[in-house]
CSV table of C-alpha atoms in Angstrom, one decimal:
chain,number,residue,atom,x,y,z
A,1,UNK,CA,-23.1,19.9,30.5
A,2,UNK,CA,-23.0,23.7,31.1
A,3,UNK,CA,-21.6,26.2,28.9
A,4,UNK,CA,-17.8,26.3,30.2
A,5,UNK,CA,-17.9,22.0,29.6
A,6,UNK,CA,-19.2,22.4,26.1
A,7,UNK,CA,-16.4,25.2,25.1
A,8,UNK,CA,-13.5,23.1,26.8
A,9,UNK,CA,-14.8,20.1,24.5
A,10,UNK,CA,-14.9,22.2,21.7
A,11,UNK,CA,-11.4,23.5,22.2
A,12,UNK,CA,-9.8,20.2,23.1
A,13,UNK,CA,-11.4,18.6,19.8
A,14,UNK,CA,-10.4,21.1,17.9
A,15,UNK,CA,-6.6,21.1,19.2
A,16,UNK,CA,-6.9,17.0,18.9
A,17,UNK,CA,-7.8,17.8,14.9
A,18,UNK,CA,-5.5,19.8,14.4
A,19,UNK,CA,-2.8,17.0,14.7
A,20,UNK,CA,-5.3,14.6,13.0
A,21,UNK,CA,-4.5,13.6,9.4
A,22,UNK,CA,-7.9,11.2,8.4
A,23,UNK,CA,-11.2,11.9,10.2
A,24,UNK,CA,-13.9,9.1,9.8
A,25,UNK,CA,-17.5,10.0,10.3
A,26,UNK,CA,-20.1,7.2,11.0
A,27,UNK,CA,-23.7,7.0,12.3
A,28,UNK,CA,-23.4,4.7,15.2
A,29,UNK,CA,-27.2,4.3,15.5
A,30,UNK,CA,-27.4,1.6,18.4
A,31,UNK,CA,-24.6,0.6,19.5
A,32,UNK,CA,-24.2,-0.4,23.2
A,33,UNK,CA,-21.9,1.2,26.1
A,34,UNK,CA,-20.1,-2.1,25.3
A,35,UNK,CA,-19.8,-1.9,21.9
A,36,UNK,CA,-18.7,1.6,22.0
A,37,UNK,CA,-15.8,0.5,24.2
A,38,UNK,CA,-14.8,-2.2,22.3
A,39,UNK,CA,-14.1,0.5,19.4
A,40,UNK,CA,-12.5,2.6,21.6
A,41,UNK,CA,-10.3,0.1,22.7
A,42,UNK,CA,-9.5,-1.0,19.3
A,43,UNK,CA,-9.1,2.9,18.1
A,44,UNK,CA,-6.7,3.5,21.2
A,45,UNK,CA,-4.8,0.0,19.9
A,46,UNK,CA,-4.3,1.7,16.7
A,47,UNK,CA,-3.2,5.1,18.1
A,48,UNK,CA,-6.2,6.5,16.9
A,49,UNK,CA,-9.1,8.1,19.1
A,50,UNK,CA,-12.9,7.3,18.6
A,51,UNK,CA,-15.6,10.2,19.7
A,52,UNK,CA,-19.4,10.5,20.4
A,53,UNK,CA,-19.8,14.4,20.1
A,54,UNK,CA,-23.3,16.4,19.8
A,55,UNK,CA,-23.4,17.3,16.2
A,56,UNK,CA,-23.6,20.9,17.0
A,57,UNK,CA,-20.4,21.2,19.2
A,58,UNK,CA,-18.5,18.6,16.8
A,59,UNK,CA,-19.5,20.8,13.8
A,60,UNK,CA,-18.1,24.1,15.9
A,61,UNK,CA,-15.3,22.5,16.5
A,62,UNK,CA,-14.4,21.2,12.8
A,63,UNK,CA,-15.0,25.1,12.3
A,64,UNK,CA,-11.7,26.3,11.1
A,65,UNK,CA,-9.4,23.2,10.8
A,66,UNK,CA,-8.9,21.2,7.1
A,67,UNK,CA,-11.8,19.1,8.4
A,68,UNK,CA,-14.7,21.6,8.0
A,69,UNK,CA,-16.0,20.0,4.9
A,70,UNK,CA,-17.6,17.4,6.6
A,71,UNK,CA,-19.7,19.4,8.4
A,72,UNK,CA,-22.2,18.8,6.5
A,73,UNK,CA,-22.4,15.2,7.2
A,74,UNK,CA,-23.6,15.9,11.1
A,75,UNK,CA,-27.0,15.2,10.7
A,76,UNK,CA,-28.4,12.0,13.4
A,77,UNK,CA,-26.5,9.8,15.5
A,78,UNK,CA,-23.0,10.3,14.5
A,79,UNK,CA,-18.8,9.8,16.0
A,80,UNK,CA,-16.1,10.8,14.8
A,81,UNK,CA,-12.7,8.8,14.0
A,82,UNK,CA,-9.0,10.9,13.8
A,83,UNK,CA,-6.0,10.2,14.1
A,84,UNK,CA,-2.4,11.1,13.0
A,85,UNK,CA,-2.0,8.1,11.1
A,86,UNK,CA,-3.7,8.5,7.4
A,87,UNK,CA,-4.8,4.5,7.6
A,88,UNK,CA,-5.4,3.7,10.9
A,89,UNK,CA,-8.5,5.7,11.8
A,90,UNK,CA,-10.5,3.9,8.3
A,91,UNK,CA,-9.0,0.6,9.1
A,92,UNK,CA,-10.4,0.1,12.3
A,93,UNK,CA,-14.1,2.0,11.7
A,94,UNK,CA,-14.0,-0.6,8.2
A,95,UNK,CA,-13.1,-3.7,10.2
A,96,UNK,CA,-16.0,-3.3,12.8
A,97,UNK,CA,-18.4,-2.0,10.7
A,98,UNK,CA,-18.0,-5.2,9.1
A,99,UNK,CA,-18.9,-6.9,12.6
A,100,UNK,CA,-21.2,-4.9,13.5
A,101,UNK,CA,-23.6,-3.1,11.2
A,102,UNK,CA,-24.8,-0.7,13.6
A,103,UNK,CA,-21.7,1.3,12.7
A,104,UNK,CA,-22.2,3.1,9.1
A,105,UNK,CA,-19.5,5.1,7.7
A,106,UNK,CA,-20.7,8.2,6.0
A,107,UNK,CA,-17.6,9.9,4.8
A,108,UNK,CA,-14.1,10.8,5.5
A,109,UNK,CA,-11.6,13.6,4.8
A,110,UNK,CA,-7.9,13.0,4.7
A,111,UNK,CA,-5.7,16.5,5.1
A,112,UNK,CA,-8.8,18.9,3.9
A,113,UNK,CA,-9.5,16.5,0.9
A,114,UNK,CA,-13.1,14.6,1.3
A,115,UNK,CA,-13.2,10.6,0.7
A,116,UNK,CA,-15.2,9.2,-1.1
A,117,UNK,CA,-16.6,5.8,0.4
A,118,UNK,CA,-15.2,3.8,-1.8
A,119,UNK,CA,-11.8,5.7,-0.9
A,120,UNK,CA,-12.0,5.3,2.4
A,121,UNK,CA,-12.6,1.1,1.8
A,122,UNK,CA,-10.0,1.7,-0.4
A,123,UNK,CA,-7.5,2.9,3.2
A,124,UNK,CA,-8.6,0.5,4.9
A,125,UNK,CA,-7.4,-1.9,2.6
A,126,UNK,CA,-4.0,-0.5,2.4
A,127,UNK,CA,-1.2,-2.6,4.6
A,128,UNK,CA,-0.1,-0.7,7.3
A,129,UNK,CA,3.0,1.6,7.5
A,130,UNK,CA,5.2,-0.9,9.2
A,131,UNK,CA,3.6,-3.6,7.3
A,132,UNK,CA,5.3,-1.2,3.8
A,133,UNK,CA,8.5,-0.6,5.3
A,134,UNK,CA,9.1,-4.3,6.0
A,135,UNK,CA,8.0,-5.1,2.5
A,136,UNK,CA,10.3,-2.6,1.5
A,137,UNK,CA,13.2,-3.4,3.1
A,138,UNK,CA,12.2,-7.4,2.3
A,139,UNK,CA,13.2,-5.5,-1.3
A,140,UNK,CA,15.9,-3.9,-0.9
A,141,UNK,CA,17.8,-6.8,0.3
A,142,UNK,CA,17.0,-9.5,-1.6
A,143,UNK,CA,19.1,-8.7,-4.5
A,144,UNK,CA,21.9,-8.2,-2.1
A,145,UNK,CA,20.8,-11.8,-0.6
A,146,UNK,CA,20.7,-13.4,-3.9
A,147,UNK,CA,24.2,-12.6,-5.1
A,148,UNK,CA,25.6,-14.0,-1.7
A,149,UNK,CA,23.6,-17.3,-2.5
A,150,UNK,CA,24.9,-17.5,-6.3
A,151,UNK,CA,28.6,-16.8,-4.9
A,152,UNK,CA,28.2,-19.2,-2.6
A,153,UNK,CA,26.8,-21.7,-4.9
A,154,UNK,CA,29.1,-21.3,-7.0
A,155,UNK,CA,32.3,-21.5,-4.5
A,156,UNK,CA,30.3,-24.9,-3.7
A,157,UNK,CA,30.5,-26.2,-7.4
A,158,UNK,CA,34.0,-25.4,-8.2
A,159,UNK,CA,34.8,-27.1,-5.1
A,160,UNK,CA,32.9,-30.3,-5.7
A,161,UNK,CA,34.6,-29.8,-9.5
A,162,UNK,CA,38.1,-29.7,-7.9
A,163,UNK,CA,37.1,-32.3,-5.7
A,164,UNK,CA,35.8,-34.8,-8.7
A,165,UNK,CA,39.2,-33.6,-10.9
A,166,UNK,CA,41.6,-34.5,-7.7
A,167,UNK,CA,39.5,-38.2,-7.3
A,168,UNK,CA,39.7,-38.7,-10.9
A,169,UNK,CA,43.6,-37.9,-11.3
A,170,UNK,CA,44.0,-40.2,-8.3
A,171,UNK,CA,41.8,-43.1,-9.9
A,172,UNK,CA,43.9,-42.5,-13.2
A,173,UNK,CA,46.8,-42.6,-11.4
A,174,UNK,CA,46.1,-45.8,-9.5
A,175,UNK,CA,45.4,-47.7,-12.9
């Protein structure tokens, strides 16, 4: 890779953090072109991109953005994990670390703050955004489908009450 290669890198990972909410950082000592591809596939699922970067151009290109702080953590065979989405990027890193321990994650940053480990577990336990705003709408109108079911219970047992009254008056009536 010559020197124009490396500087179009640098730019183009820098522009891509710049967008980027969460950045993972993992030593990915191991892994196979395979496996690699499988996490990129599963990154790309999750709108979220998955990158094996020299340390020193990764660390020049974290220069300058809210992400600079984990420059620090570059040391050895290491990728990086963005994305837009704050959950997405620790989610997916979590899940096939789990499957695969040649993945480690070593820290995380999330909008210029640095996670913790147990933080970042802590993301990647977190639903999803759509998987919030379902639960929250799930919420909002169950009180709404409550009422509806104790109205229309209860136009149910007034009718069965008129119903028993009119059988009644017409048994009386009978005798």
């Amino acid at each position: 890779m010559d020197r124009s290669q490396k500087e179009s890198l640098i730019v183009e990972l820098q522009n891509s953090l710049k967008t980027a909410k969460t950045v993972i950082v993992a030593h990915q000592d191991g892994l196979t072109v395979a496996e690699s591809t499988e996490l990129r596939d599963k990154m790309r699922e999750s709108d979220s991109a998955y990158k094996i970067v020299k340390n020193r151009l990764a660390v020049r290109a974290l220069k300058g953005t809210k992400f600079e702080v984990l420059s620090k953590l570059f040391l050895g065979p290491t990728a990086i994990a963005f994305s837009e989405d704050m959950v997405a990027p620790a989610k997916v890193a979590h899940a096939f670390s789990k499957e695969n321990p040649k993945l480690t994650i070593i820290g995380g940053c999330h909008d210029g703050n640095e996670l913790t480990l147990d933080e970042i577990n802590n993301l990647a336990n977190l639903p999803s955004l759509d998987e919030l705003r379902g639960k929250i709408v799930g919420i909002l109108s169950s009180p709404g489908r409550n009422i509806a079911c104790i109205l229309q219970a209860s136009a149910v047992k007034i009718a069965n009450v008129f119903k028993a009254c009119l059988l009644y008056t017409s048994d009386a009536a009978d005798e």
